[in-house]
C-alpha cells in the first residue's frame, strides 16, 4: 500500500479488514464489531479502491482472501497489534497499573463469579482485569491470536496447544422452549425431547470441534437417538429468535434462567442430562505471571456449584 492510500484508511477500517480476514463472514464480522454489515462492506470497498485490487473473493457461499488480501493481512496484523498494545499500555499507565489480564467468557454469569475477580484485584492492585464475551463460533481463535490471556469455557477442551486448568463452576442444564410450546407447562423433561423437536446448531462457517460441541449440545440422546440440527445460528440472540418462534428447542446451562429471562422463552430442567463444567483454558506457551496468579487463585477458591 502506498503512503497516499495508507493516509486514506482509518484505524477502524484496518480493524474491520483484519476481523473479516479472520471471520470470512460479513455478518459475523459485523456482530463482533457491533456495526452493520453495510458498514463492513463500505470499509472493504474503500480499501480496495485505495489499493486498486480486490482483497476478498465473495460468492453467495463463501468469502475468502485474495493473494493481495493475504499479503495485506500479514503486513497489517503485527502493526495493528502493536498500536493496540501501545494504547493499552498508555491507558494502564494513566490508571496507575502496569499490565492487564484479559479473560474471554463464553458464559453469561460473570456477576456470579465475582469472588474470583475480586480476589485477583485485591491481591494485585497494579494489574488490571478485563472481562469480555468470547463468541462460540470460533471459540479458541481469540485465545490463540492473543486477544485473551485466559478463556472461561465449558469442558472438556482437548486442544494440543491449550492447557486446561481449574473448574470455576458447575451447573445443571435446561431446555429452552417457546412460552406457548406444548412442553412449556412442564417443569422438567428428559433429554430425549431434544430428538423429538430438533435443536439449533452452529452455522456452516463455525469452527466448533465436534467433541466440544457434543459436550454442550449432544449429537445423541441418552438412548442413542440422533438430535437433529434443524437450524443454525451464530449467537445466542439468533438461537432465542428460532426457539421463540417454535421452530426448535435448545439446551443451555441453567445460568440462563437467571441472566436471560424472557417472556417468550420457558426453561425446563433436563433431569437426565450430565452436569455442565466450566473451566479455565490458556495457551500452553504462555508463561505470564498474571495467568499463573489467576489460576492459583481459582484453585485456592475452588469450584462453585450453581
PDB file of C-alpha atoms in Angstrom:
ATOM      1  CA  UNK A   1       0.000   0.000   0.000  1.00  0.00           C
ATOM      2  CA  UNK A   2       1.484   3.406  -0.957  1.00  0.00           C
ATOM      3  CA  UNK A   3       1.619   6.304   1.514  1.00  0.00           C
ATOM      4  CA  UNK A   4      -1.281   8.132  -0.077  1.00  0.00           C
ATOM      5  CA  UNK A   5      -3.537   5.094   0.128  1.00  0.00           C
ATOM      6  CA  UNK A   6      -2.475   4.468   3.747  1.00  0.00           C
ATOM      7  CA  UNK A   7      -3.424   8.010   4.744  1.00  0.00           C
ATOM      8  CA  UNK A   8      -6.953   7.475   3.428  1.00  0.00           C
ATOM      9  CA  UNK A   9      -7.543   4.370   5.554  1.00  0.00           C
ATOM     10  CA  UNK A  10      -8.739   4.864   9.143  1.00  0.00           C
ATOM     11  CA  UNK A  11      -7.702   2.672  12.059  1.00  0.00           C
ATOM     12  CA  UNK A  12     -11.288   1.395  12.358  1.00  0.00           C
ATOM     13  CA  UNK A  13     -11.167   0.308   8.716  1.00  0.00           C
ATOM     14  CA  UNK A  14      -7.998  -1.656   9.403  1.00  0.00           C
ATOM     15  CA  UNK A  15      -9.738  -3.359  12.332  1.00  0.00           C
ATOM     16  CA  UNK A  16     -12.652  -4.217  10.037  1.00  0.00           C
ATOM     17  CA  UNK A  17     -10.338  -5.684   7.405  1.00  0.00           C
ATOM     18  CA  UNK A  18      -8.395  -7.796   9.907  1.00  0.00           C
ATOM     19  CA  UNK A  19     -11.563  -9.041  11.602  1.00  0.00           C
ATOM     20  CA  UNK A  20     -13.136 -10.006   8.272  1.00  0.00           C
ATOM     21  CA  UNK A  21      -9.908 -11.786   7.307  1.00  0.00           C
ATOM     22  CA  UNK A  22     -10.381 -13.942  10.430  1.00  0.00           C
ATOM     23  CA  UNK A  23     -14.136 -14.484  10.279  1.00  0.00           C
ATOM     24  CA  UNK A  24     -14.503 -14.651   6.465  1.00  0.00           C
ATOM     25  CA  UNK A  25     -18.144 -13.798   7.046  1.00  0.00           C
ATOM     26  CA  UNK A  26     -19.647 -10.312   6.778  1.00  0.00           C
ATOM     27  CA  UNK A  27     -22.449 -10.999   9.265  1.00  0.00           C
ATOM     28  CA  UNK A  28     -20.183 -12.401  11.986  1.00  0.00           C
ATOM     29  CA  UNK A  29     -17.707  -9.577  11.468  1.00  0.00           C
ATOM     30  CA  UNK A  30     -20.498  -7.021  11.896  1.00  0.00           C
ATOM     31  CA  UNK A  31     -21.713  -8.739  15.072  1.00  0.00           C
ATOM     32  CA  UNK A  32     -18.226  -8.971  16.519  1.00  0.00           C
ATOM     33  CA  UNK A  33     -17.521  -5.263  15.899  1.00  0.00           C
ATOM     34  CA  UNK A  34     -21.077  -4.104  16.755  1.00  0.00           C
ATOM     35  CA  UNK A  35     -21.643  -2.368  13.425  1.00  0.00           C
ATOM     36  CA  UNK A  36     -23.893  -3.027  10.449  1.00  0.00           C
ATOM     37  CA  UNK A  37     -22.962  -5.399   7.627  1.00  0.00           C
ATOM     38  CA  UNK A  38     -23.257  -2.389   5.290  1.00  0.00           C
ATOM     39  CA  UNK A  39     -20.522  -0.633   7.284  1.00  0.00           C
ATOM     40  CA  UNK A  40     -18.250  -3.650   6.819  1.00  0.00           C
ATOM     41  CA  UNK A  41     -18.904  -3.737   3.073  1.00  0.00           C
ATOM     42  CA  UNK A  42     -18.298   0.002   2.697  1.00  0.00           C
ATOM     43  CA  UNK A  43     -14.991  -0.167   4.561  1.00  0.00           C
ATOM     44  CA  UNK A  44     -13.711  -3.056   2.445  1.00  0.00           C
ATOM     45  CA  UNK A  45     -14.728  -1.361  -0.816  1.00  0.00           C
ATOM     46  CA  UNK A  46     -12.966   1.812   0.333  1.00  0.00           C
ATOM     47  CA  UNK A  47      -9.763  -0.111   0.994  1.00  0.00           C
ATOM     48  CA  UNK A  48      -9.981  -1.942  -2.315  1.00  0.00           C
ATOM     49  CA  UNK A  49     -10.352   1.375  -4.174  1.00  0.00           C
ATOM     50  CA  UNK A  50      -7.344   2.797  -2.319  1.00  0.00           C
ATOM     51  CA  UNK A  51      -5.187  -0.220  -3.118  1.00  0.00           C
ATOM     52  CA  UNK A  52      -6.503  -0.823  -6.617  1.00  0.00           C
ATOM     53  CA  UNK A  53      -7.202  -4.528  -6.178  1.00  0.00           C
ATOM     54  CA  UNK A  54      -9.783  -6.828  -4.590  1.00  0.00           C
ATOM     55  CA  UNK A  55      -8.950  -8.027  -1.092  1.00  0.00           C
ATOM     56  CA  UNK A  56     -11.680 -10.678  -0.849  1.00  0.00           C
ATOM     57  CA  UNK A  57     -13.374 -13.040  -3.241  1.00  0.00           C
ATOM     58  CA  UNK A  58     -17.105 -13.033  -2.498  1.00  0.00           C
ATOM     59  CA  UNK A  59     -19.616 -15.596  -3.616  1.00  0.00           C
ATOM     60  CA  UNK A  60     -23.072 -16.488  -2.306  1.00  0.00           C
ATOM     61  CA  UNK A  61     -21.485 -19.359  -0.376  1.00  0.00           C
ATOM     62  CA  UNK A  62     -18.159 -18.090   0.920  1.00  0.00           C
ATOM     63  CA  UNK A  63     -15.748 -15.219   1.460  1.00  0.00           C
ATOM     64  CA  UNK A  64     -12.013 -15.737   1.125  1.00  0.00           C
ATOM     65  CA  UNK A  65      -8.895 -13.621   0.881  1.00  0.00           C
ATOM     66  CA  UNK A  66      -7.253 -12.900  -2.468  1.00  0.00           C
ATOM     67  CA  UNK A  67      -3.445 -13.125  -2.704  1.00  0.00           C
ATOM     68  CA  UNK A  68      -3.300  -9.331  -2.270  1.00  0.00           C
ATOM     69  CA  UNK A  69      -5.618  -9.622   0.742  1.00  0.00           C
ATOM     70  CA  UNK A  70      -3.433 -12.283   2.348  1.00  0.00           C
ATOM     71  CA  UNK A  71      -0.340 -10.127   1.903  1.00  0.00           C
ATOM     72  CA  UNK A  72      -2.085  -7.104   3.402  1.00  0.00           C
ATOM     73  CA  UNK A  73      -3.349  -9.169   6.346  1.00  0.00           C
ATOM     74  CA  UNK A  74       0.144 -10.477   7.088  1.00  0.00           C
ATOM     75  CA  UNK A  75       1.638  -6.975   6.854  1.00  0.00           C
ATOM     76  CA  UNK A  76      -1.050  -5.189   8.870  1.00  0.00           C
ATOM     77  CA  UNK A  77      -1.644  -7.661  11.686  1.00  0.00           C
ATOM     78  CA  UNK A  78       1.597  -7.044  13.642  1.00  0.00           C
ATOM     79  CA  UNK A  79       1.340  -3.286  13.034  1.00  0.00           C
ATOM     80  CA  UNK A  80      -2.236  -3.144  14.312  1.00  0.00           C
ATOM     81  CA  UNK A  81      -1.473  -5.351  17.314  1.00  0.00           C
ATOM     82  CA  UNK A  82       1.459  -3.086  18.160  1.00  0.00           C
ATOM     83  CA  UNK A  83      -0.740   0.011  18.015  1.00  0.00           C
ATOM     84  CA  UNK A  84      -3.365  -1.591  20.247  1.00  0.00           C
ATOM     85  CA  UNK A  85      -0.700  -2.683  22.738  1.00  0.00           C
ATOM     86  CA  UNK A  86       0.720   0.853  22.845  1.00  0.00           C
ATOM     87  CA  UNK A  87      -2.714   2.352  23.515  1.00  0.00           C
ATOM     88  CA  UNK A  88      -3.409  -0.234  26.208  1.00  0.00           C
ATOM     89  CA  UNK A  89      -0.112   0.500  27.948  1.00  0.00           C
ATOM     90  CA  UNK A  90      -0.853   4.227  27.878  1.00  0.00           C
ATOM     91  CA  UNK A  91      -4.309   3.689  29.405  1.00  0.00           C
ATOM     92  CA  UNK A  92      -2.846   1.434  32.095  1.00  0.00           C
ATOM     93  CA  UNK A  93      -0.167   3.969  32.961  1.00  0.00           C
ATOM     94  CA  UNK A  94      -2.855   6.639  33.319  1.00  0.00           C
ATOM     95  CA  UNK A  95      -4.662   4.359  35.788  1.00  0.00           C
ATOM     96  CA  UNK A  96      -1.518   3.558  37.745  1.00  0.00           C
ATOM     97  CA  UNK A  97      -1.428  -0.046  36.520  1.00  0.00           C
ATOM     98  CA  UNK A  98       1.400  -1.985  34.907  1.00  0.00           C
ATOM     99  CA  UNK A  99      -0.485  -4.655  32.936  1.00  0.00           C
ATOM    100  CA  UNK A 100      -3.945  -6.148  32.377  1.00  0.00           C
ATOM    101  CA  UNK A 101      -5.224  -9.709  32.448  1.00  0.00           C
ATOM    102  CA  UNK A 102      -7.747 -10.283  29.649  1.00  0.00           C
ATOM    103  CA  UNK A 103     -10.296 -13.046  30.166  1.00  0.00           C
ATOM    104  CA  UNK A 104     -12.686 -14.210  27.454  1.00  0.00           C
ATOM    105  CA  UNK A 105     -16.060 -15.506  28.655  1.00  0.00           C
ATOM    106  CA  UNK A 106     -18.331 -17.989  26.937  1.00  0.00           C
ATOM    107  CA  UNK A 107     -20.572 -17.877  29.997  1.00  0.00           C
ATOM    108  CA  UNK A 108     -23.143 -15.161  30.795  1.00  0.00           C
ATOM    109  CA  UNK A 109     -22.830 -15.225  34.576  1.00  0.00           C
ATOM    110  CA  UNK A 110     -19.750 -13.074  35.191  1.00  0.00           C
ATOM    111  CA  UNK A 111     -21.584 -11.429  38.106  1.00  0.00           C
ATOM    112  CA  UNK A 112     -21.811 -14.733  39.987  1.00  0.00           C
ATOM    113  CA  UNK A 113     -18.058 -15.227  39.612  1.00  0.00           C
ATOM    114  CA  UNK A 114     -17.153 -12.011  41.433  1.00  0.00           C
ATOM    115  CA  UNK A 115     -15.216 -13.874  44.174  1.00  0.00           C
ATOM    116  CA  UNK A 116     -12.567 -14.809  41.582  1.00  0.00           C
ATOM    117  CA  UNK A 117     -12.383 -11.325  40.037  1.00  0.00           C
ATOM    118  CA  UNK A 118     -12.343  -9.575  43.418  1.00  0.00           C
ATOM    119  CA  UNK A 119      -9.621 -11.832  44.813  1.00  0.00           C
ATOM    120  CA  UNK A 120      -7.379 -11.153  41.821  1.00  0.00           C
ATOM    121  CA  UNK A 121      -7.917  -7.382  42.006  1.00  0.00           C
ATOM    122  CA  UNK A 122      -7.317  -7.360  45.748  1.00  0.00           C
ATOM    123  CA  UNK A 123      -4.054  -9.317  45.557  1.00  0.00           C
ATOM    124  CA  UNK A 124      -2.740  -7.435  42.512  1.00  0.00           C
ATOM    125  CA  UNK A 125      -3.855  -3.803  42.573  1.00  0.00           C
ATOM    126  CA  UNK A 126      -1.233  -2.893  39.946  1.00  0.00           C
ATOM    127  CA  UNK A 127      -2.748  -5.308  37.437  1.00  0.00           C
ATOM    128  CA  UNK A 128      -5.981  -4.600  35.629  1.00  0.00           C
ATOM    129  CA  UNK A 129      -8.640  -7.194  34.833  1.00  0.00           C
ATOM    130  CA  UNK A 130     -10.675  -7.034  31.634  1.00  0.00           C
ATOM    131  CA  UNK A 131     -13.656  -9.347  31.047  1.00  0.00           C
ATOM    132  CA  UNK A 132     -15.120  -9.659  27.557  1.00  0.00           C
ATOM    133  CA  UNK A 133     -17.533 -12.004  25.810  1.00  0.00           C
ATOM    134  CA  UNK A 134     -15.995 -14.668  23.532  1.00  0.00           C
ATOM    135  CA  UNK A 135     -18.282 -15.986  20.774  1.00  0.00           C
ATOM    136  CA  UNK A 136     -18.866 -19.709  20.368  1.00  0.00           C
ATOM    137  CA  UNK A 137     -18.452 -19.816  16.563  1.00  0.00           C
ATOM    138  CA  UNK A 138     -14.641 -19.574  16.764  1.00  0.00           C
ATOM    139  CA  UNK A 139     -14.177 -20.485  20.420  1.00  0.00           C
ATOM    140  CA  UNK A 140     -10.392 -20.762  20.629  1.00  0.00           C
ATOM    141  CA  UNK A 141      -9.339 -18.378  17.857  1.00  0.00           C
ATOM    142  CA  UNK A 142      -9.193 -15.201  20.001  1.00  0.00           C
ATOM    143  CA  UNK A 143      -7.145 -17.028  22.655  1.00  0.00           C
ATOM    144  CA  UNK A 144      -4.705 -18.347  20.068  1.00  0.00           C
ATOM    145  CA  UNK A 145      -4.399 -14.916  18.429  1.00  0.00           C
ATOM    146  CA  UNK A 146      -3.538 -13.305  21.750  1.00  0.00           C
ATOM    147  CA  UNK A 147      -6.761 -11.327  22.126  1.00  0.00           C
ATOM    148  CA  UNK A 148      -7.272 -13.041  25.501  1.00  0.00           C
ATOM    149  CA  UNK A 149      -4.900 -14.465  28.105  1.00  0.00           C
ATOM    150  CA  UNK A 150      -7.467 -16.837  29.623  1.00  0.00           C
ATOM    151  CA  UNK A 151     -10.702 -18.331  28.369  1.00  0.00           C
ATOM    152  CA  UNK A 152     -13.592 -19.473  30.548  1.00  0.00           C
ATOM    153  CA  UNK A 153     -15.340 -22.204  28.592  1.00  0.00           C
ATOM    154  CA  UNK A 154     -17.325 -25.371  29.035  1.00  0.00           C
ATOM    155  CA  UNK A 155     -15.271 -28.551  29.219  1.00  0.00           C
ATOM    156  CA  UNK A 156     -13.726 -30.723  28.011  1.00  0.00           C
ATOM    157  CA  UNK A 157     -11.184 -28.909  25.865  1.00  0.00           C
ATOM    158  CA  UNK A 158      -8.780 -31.241  24.080  1.00  0.00           C
ATOM    159  CA  UNK A 159      -6.508 -28.971  22.024  1.00  0.00           C
ATOM    160  CA  UNK A 160      -2.786 -29.768  21.812  1.00  0.00           C
ATOM    161  CA  UNK A 161      -1.689 -26.149  22.138  1.00  0.00           C
ATOM    162  CA  UNK A 162      -4.009 -25.262  25.012  1.00  0.00           C
ATOM    163  CA  UNK A 163      -3.759 -26.071  28.716  1.00  0.00           C
ATOM    164  CA  UNK A 164      -6.861 -26.781  30.811  1.00  0.00           C
ATOM    165  CA  UNK A 165      -6.883 -25.519  34.370  1.00  0.00           C
ATOM    166  CA  UNK A 166      -9.264 -25.488  37.326  1.00  0.00           C
ATOM    167  CA  UNK A 167     -13.053 -25.749  37.059  1.00  0.00           C
ATOM    168  CA  UNK A 168     -14.658 -22.481  38.200  1.00  0.00           C
ATOM    169  CA  UNK A 169     -18.255 -23.668  38.409  1.00  0.00           C
ATOM    170  CA  UNK A 170     -20.687 -26.467  37.609  1.00  0.00           C
ATOM    171  CA  UNK A 171     -24.353 -26.226  36.693  1.00  0.00           C
ATOM    172  CA  UNK A 172     -27.330 -28.260  35.586  1.00  0.00           C
ATOM    173  CA  UNK A 173     -28.871 -27.918  32.134  1.00  0.00           C
ATOM    174  CA  UNK A 174     -32.187 -26.695  30.851  1.00  0.00           C
ATOM    175  CA  UNK A 175     -34.183 -26.953  27.641  1.00  0.00           C
ATOM    176  CA  UNK A 176     -35.305 -23.613  26.228  1.00  0.00           C
ATOM    177  CA  UNK A 177     -38.724 -23.752  24.536  1.00  0.00           C
ATOM    178  CA  UNK A 178     -41.188 -21.156  23.279  1.00  0.00           C
ATOM    179  CA  UNK A 179     -43.557 -19.974  26.001  1.00  0.00           C
ATOM    180  CA  UNK A 180     -46.521 -21.347  24.027  1.00  0.00           C
ATOM    181  CA  UNK A 181     -44.783 -24.647  23.212  1.00  0.00           C
ATOM    182  CA  UNK A 182     -46.623 -27.860  24.086  1.00  0.00           C
ATOM    183  CA  UNK A 183     -43.878 -28.648  26.625  1.00  0.00           C
ATOM    184  CA  UNK A 184     -43.946 -25.244  28.298  1.00  0.00           C
ATOM    185  CA  UNK A 185     -46.279 -26.258  31.129  1.00  0.00           C
ATOM    186  CA  UNK A 186     -43.792 -28.836  32.415  1.00  0.00           C
ATOM    187  CA  UNK A 187     -41.048 -28.093  34.935  1.00  0.00           C
ATOM    188  CA  UNK A 188     -38.754 -30.974  33.975  1.00  0.00           C
ATOM    189  CA  UNK A 189     -38.221 -33.105  30.876  1.00  0.00           C
ATOM    190  CA  UNK A 190     -35.878 -35.799  29.619  1.00  0.00           C
ATOM    191  CA  UNK A 191     -33.083 -35.003  27.202  1.00  0.00           C
ATOM    192  CA  UNK A 192     -34.937 -37.324  24.824  1.00  0.00           C
ATOM    193  CA  UNK A 193     -37.159 -34.357  23.861  1.00  0.00           C
ATOM    194  CA  UNK A 194     -34.179 -32.841  22.030  1.00  0.00           C
ATOM    195  CA  UNK A 195     -34.506 -35.588  19.445  1.00  0.00           C
ATOM    196  CA  UNK A 196     -38.271 -35.089  19.232  1.00  0.00           C
ATOM    197  CA  UNK A 197     -38.083 -31.414  18.232  1.00  0.00           C
ATOM    198  CA  UNK A 198     -34.545 -30.728  16.999  1.00  0.00           C
ATOM    199  CA  UNK A 199     -32.133 -28.043  18.149  1.00  0.00           C
ATOM    200  CA  UNK A 200     -30.130 -25.109  16.778  1.00  0.00           C
ATOM    201  CA  UNK A 201     -26.573 -25.812  15.638  1.00  0.00           C
ATOM    202  CA  UNK A 202     -23.645 -23.611  14.645  1.00  0.00           C
ATOM    203  CA  UNK A 203     -23.575 -22.348  11.064  1.00  0.00           C
ATOM    204  CA  UNK A 204     -21.504 -23.901   8.286  1.00  0.00           C
ATOM    205  CA  UNK A 205     -18.620 -21.488   8.853  1.00  0.00           C
ATOM    206  CA  UNK A 206     -18.237 -22.246  12.550  1.00  0.00           C
ATOM    207  CA  UNK A 207     -15.008 -23.676  13.960  1.00  0.00           C
ATOM    208  CA  UNK A 208     -16.517 -25.803  16.713  1.00  0.00           C
ATOM    209  CA  UNK A 209     -14.610 -29.061  17.339  1.00  0.00           C
ATOM    210  CA  UNK A 210     -17.111 -31.935  17.277  1.00  0.00           C
ATOM    211  CA  UNK A 211     -16.147 -33.247  20.732  1.00  0.00           C
ATOM    212  CA  UNK A 212     -16.555 -29.759  22.215  1.00  0.00           C
ATOM    213  CA  UNK A 213     -19.913 -29.107  20.574  1.00  0.00           C
ATOM    214  CA  UNK A 214     -21.148 -32.541  21.661  1.00  0.00           C
ATOM    215  CA  UNK A 215     -20.263 -31.751  25.285  1.00  0.00           C
ATOM    216  CA  UNK A 216     -22.667 -28.800  25.271  1.00  0.00           C
ATOM    217  CA  UNK A 217     -25.193 -29.749  22.614  1.00  0.00           C
ATOM    218  CA  UNK A 218     -25.070 -33.538  22.237  1.00  0.00           C
ATOM    219  CA  UNK A 219     -25.441 -35.250  18.895  1.00  0.00           C
ATOM    220  CA  UNK A 220     -27.364 -38.116  20.525  1.00  0.00           C
ATOM    221  CA  UNK A 221     -29.782 -38.526  23.417  1.00  0.00           C
ATOM    222  CA  UNK A 222     -29.058 -40.818  26.401  1.00  0.00           C
ATOM    223  CA  UNK A 223     -30.882 -43.584  24.487  1.00  0.00           C
ATOM    224  CA  UNK A 224     -28.778 -43.043  21.375  1.00  0.00           C
ATOM    225  CA  UNK A 225     -31.312 -41.175  19.226  1.00  0.00           C
ATOM    226  CA  UNK A 226     -29.937 -38.577  16.811  1.00  0.00           C
ATOM    227  CA  UNK A 227     -30.522 -34.940  17.760  1.00  0.00           C
ATOM    228  CA  UNK A 228     -31.045 -33.052  14.505  1.00  0.00           C
ATOM    229  CA  UNK A 229     -29.640 -29.558  13.981  1.00  0.00           C
ATOM    230  CA  UNK A 230     -32.635 -28.211  12.070  1.00  0.00           C
ATOM    231  CA  UNK A 231     -31.466 -24.580  12.133  1.00  0.00           C
ATOM    232  CA  UNK A 232     -28.164 -22.752  12.509  1.00  0.00           C
ATOM    233  CA  UNK A 233     -27.171 -19.641  14.443  1.00  0.00           C
ATOM    234  CA  UNK A 234     -24.071 -17.595  15.179  1.00  0.00           C
ATOM    235  CA  UNK A 235     -25.051 -16.129  18.543  1.00  0.00           C
ATOM    236  CA  UNK A 236     -27.476 -16.513  21.444  1.00  0.00           C
ATOM    237  CA  UNK A 237     -29.905 -13.886  20.147  1.00  0.00           C
ATOM    238  CA  UNK A 238     -30.386 -15.868  16.945  1.00  0.00           C
ATOM    239  CA  UNK A 239     -30.934 -19.042  18.957  1.00  0.00           C
ATOM    240  CA  UNK A 240     -33.632 -17.325  21.018  1.00  0.00           C
ATOM    241  CA  UNK A 241     -35.326 -15.997  17.880  1.00  0.00           C
ATOM    242  CA  UNK A 242     -35.581 -19.510  16.436  1.00  0.00           C
ATOM    243  CA  UNK A 243     -36.696 -21.090  19.711  1.00  0.00           C
ATOM    244  CA  UNK A 244     -39.298 -18.410  20.477  1.00  0.00           C
ATOM    245  CA  UNK A 245     -40.875 -18.982  17.043  1.00  0.00           C
ATOM    246  CA  UNK A 246     -41.448 -22.621  17.985  1.00  0.00           C
ATOM    247  CA  UNK A 247     -39.274 -23.995  15.183  1.00  0.00           C
ATOM    248  CA  UNK A 248     -36.863 -25.782  17.529  1.00  0.00           C
ATOM    249  CA  UNK A 249     -35.911 -26.177  21.168  1.00  0.00           C
ATOM    250  CA  UNK A 250     -32.424 -25.863  22.589  1.00  0.00           C
ATOM    251  CA  UNK A 251     -30.308 -26.911  25.557  1.00  0.00           C
ATOM    252  CA  UNK A 252     -28.365 -24.390  27.639  1.00  0.00           C
ATOM    253  CA  UNK A 253     -26.663 -24.104  31.007  1.00  0.00           C
ATOM    254  CA  UNK A 254     -29.005 -23.222  33.880  1.00  0.00           C
ATOM    255  CA  UNK A 255     -27.323 -19.802  34.239  1.00  0.00           C
ATOM    256  CA  UNK A 256     -29.697 -18.540  31.524  1.00  0.00           C
ATOM    257  CA  UNK A 257     -32.604 -18.897  33.961  1.00  0.00           C
ATOM    258  CA  UNK A 258     -31.006 -16.066  35.956  1.00  0.00           C
ATOM    259  CA  UNK A 259     -29.382 -13.911  33.293  1.00  0.00           C
ATOM    260  CA  UNK A 260     -31.599 -14.402  30.222  1.00  0.00           C
ATOM    261  CA  UNK A 261     -35.181 -14.180  31.491  1.00  0.00           C
ATOM    262  CA  UNK A 262     -37.530 -13.586  28.544  1.00  0.00           C
ATOM    263  CA  UNK A 263     -41.326 -13.506  28.224  1.00  0.00           C
ATOM    264  CA  UNK A 264     -41.202 -15.584  25.028  1.00  0.00           C
ATOM    265  CA  UNK A 265     -38.982 -18.357  26.439  1.00  0.00           C
ATOM    266  CA  UNK A 266     -39.661 -21.024  29.075  1.00  0.00           C
ATOM    267  CA  UNK A 267     -36.862 -23.076  30.643  1.00  0.00           C
ATOM    268  CA  UNK A 268     -37.368 -26.730  31.580  1.00  0.00           C
ATOM    269  CA  UNK A 269     -34.950 -28.676  33.772  1.00  0.00           C
ATOM    270  CA  UNK A 270     -33.267 -31.553  31.913  1.00  0.00           C
ATOM    271  CA  UNK A 271     -33.297 -34.170  34.663  1.00  0.00           C
ATOM    272  CA  UNK A 272     -31.156 -36.781  32.882  1.00  0.00           C
ATOM    273  CA  UNK A 273     -28.520 -34.501  31.294  1.00  0.00           C
ATOM    274  CA  UNK A 274     -24.953 -34.531  32.690  1.00  0.00           C
ATOM    275  CA  UNK A 275     -23.645 -31.641  34.754  1.00  0.00           C
ATOM    276  CA  UNK A 276     -22.014 -28.885  32.699  1.00  0.00           C
ATOM    277  CA  UNK A 277     -18.493 -27.962  33.870  1.00  0.00           C
ATOM    278  CA  UNK A 278     -16.827 -24.593  33.122  1.00  0.00           C
ATOM    279  CA  UNK A 279     -13.075 -24.149  33.449  1.00  0.00           C
ATOM    280  CA  UNK A 280     -10.085 -22.013  32.548  1.00  0.00           C
ATOM    281  CA  UNK A 281      -8.018 -22.568  29.418  1.00  0.00           C
ATOM    282  CA  UNK A 282      -4.863 -20.798  28.255  1.00  0.00           C
ATOM    283  CA  UNK A 283      -2.126 -21.120  25.638  1.00  0.00           C
ATOM    284  CA  UNK A 284       0.410 -23.724  26.684  1.00  0.00           C
ATOM    285  CA  UNK A 285       3.292 -21.464  25.641  1.00  0.00           C
ATOM    286  CA  UNK A 286       2.042 -18.559  27.793  1.00  0.00           C
ATOM    287  CA  UNK A 287       4.160 -18.190  30.932  1.00  0.00           C
ATOM    288  CA  UNK A 288       2.509 -14.950  32.033  1.00  0.00           C
ATOM    289  CA  UNK A 289       2.725 -14.291  35.808  1.00  0.00           C
ATOM    290  CA  UNK A 290      -0.806 -12.862  35.636  1.00  0.00           C
ATOM    291  CA  UNK A 291      -2.153 -16.124  34.209  1.00  0.00           C
ATOM    292  CA  UNK A 292      -0.273 -18.158  36.803  1.00  0.00           C
ATOM    293  CA  UNK A 293      -1.595 -15.962  39.590  1.00  0.00           C
ATOM    294  CA  UNK A 294      -5.227 -16.104  38.493  1.00  0.00           C
ATOM    295  CA  UNK A 295      -5.069 -19.882  38.044  1.00  0.00           C
ATOM    296  CA  UNK A 296      -3.588 -20.220  41.529  1.00  0.00           C
ATOM    297  CA  UNK A 297      -6.374 -18.061  42.986  1.00  0.00           C
ATOM    298  CA  UNK A 298      -9.010 -20.140  41.191  1.00  0.00           C
ATOM    299  CA  UNK A 299      -7.558 -23.353  42.586  1.00  0.00           C
ATOM    300  CA  UNK A 300      -7.463 -21.935  46.110  1.00  0.00           C
ATOM    301  CA  UNK A 301     -11.070 -20.716  45.977  1.00  0.00           C
ATOM    302  CA  UNK A 302     -12.260 -23.995  44.481  1.00  0.00           C
ATOM    303  CA  UNK A 303     -15.243 -24.828  42.300  1.00  0.00           C
ATOM    304  CA  UNK A 304     -18.559 -23.033  42.735  1.00  0.00           C
ATOM    305  CA  UNK A 305     -21.722 -25.097  42.429  1.00  0.00           C
ATOM    306  CA  UNK A 306     -24.509 -23.098  40.793  1.00  0.00           C
TER     307      UNK A 306
END
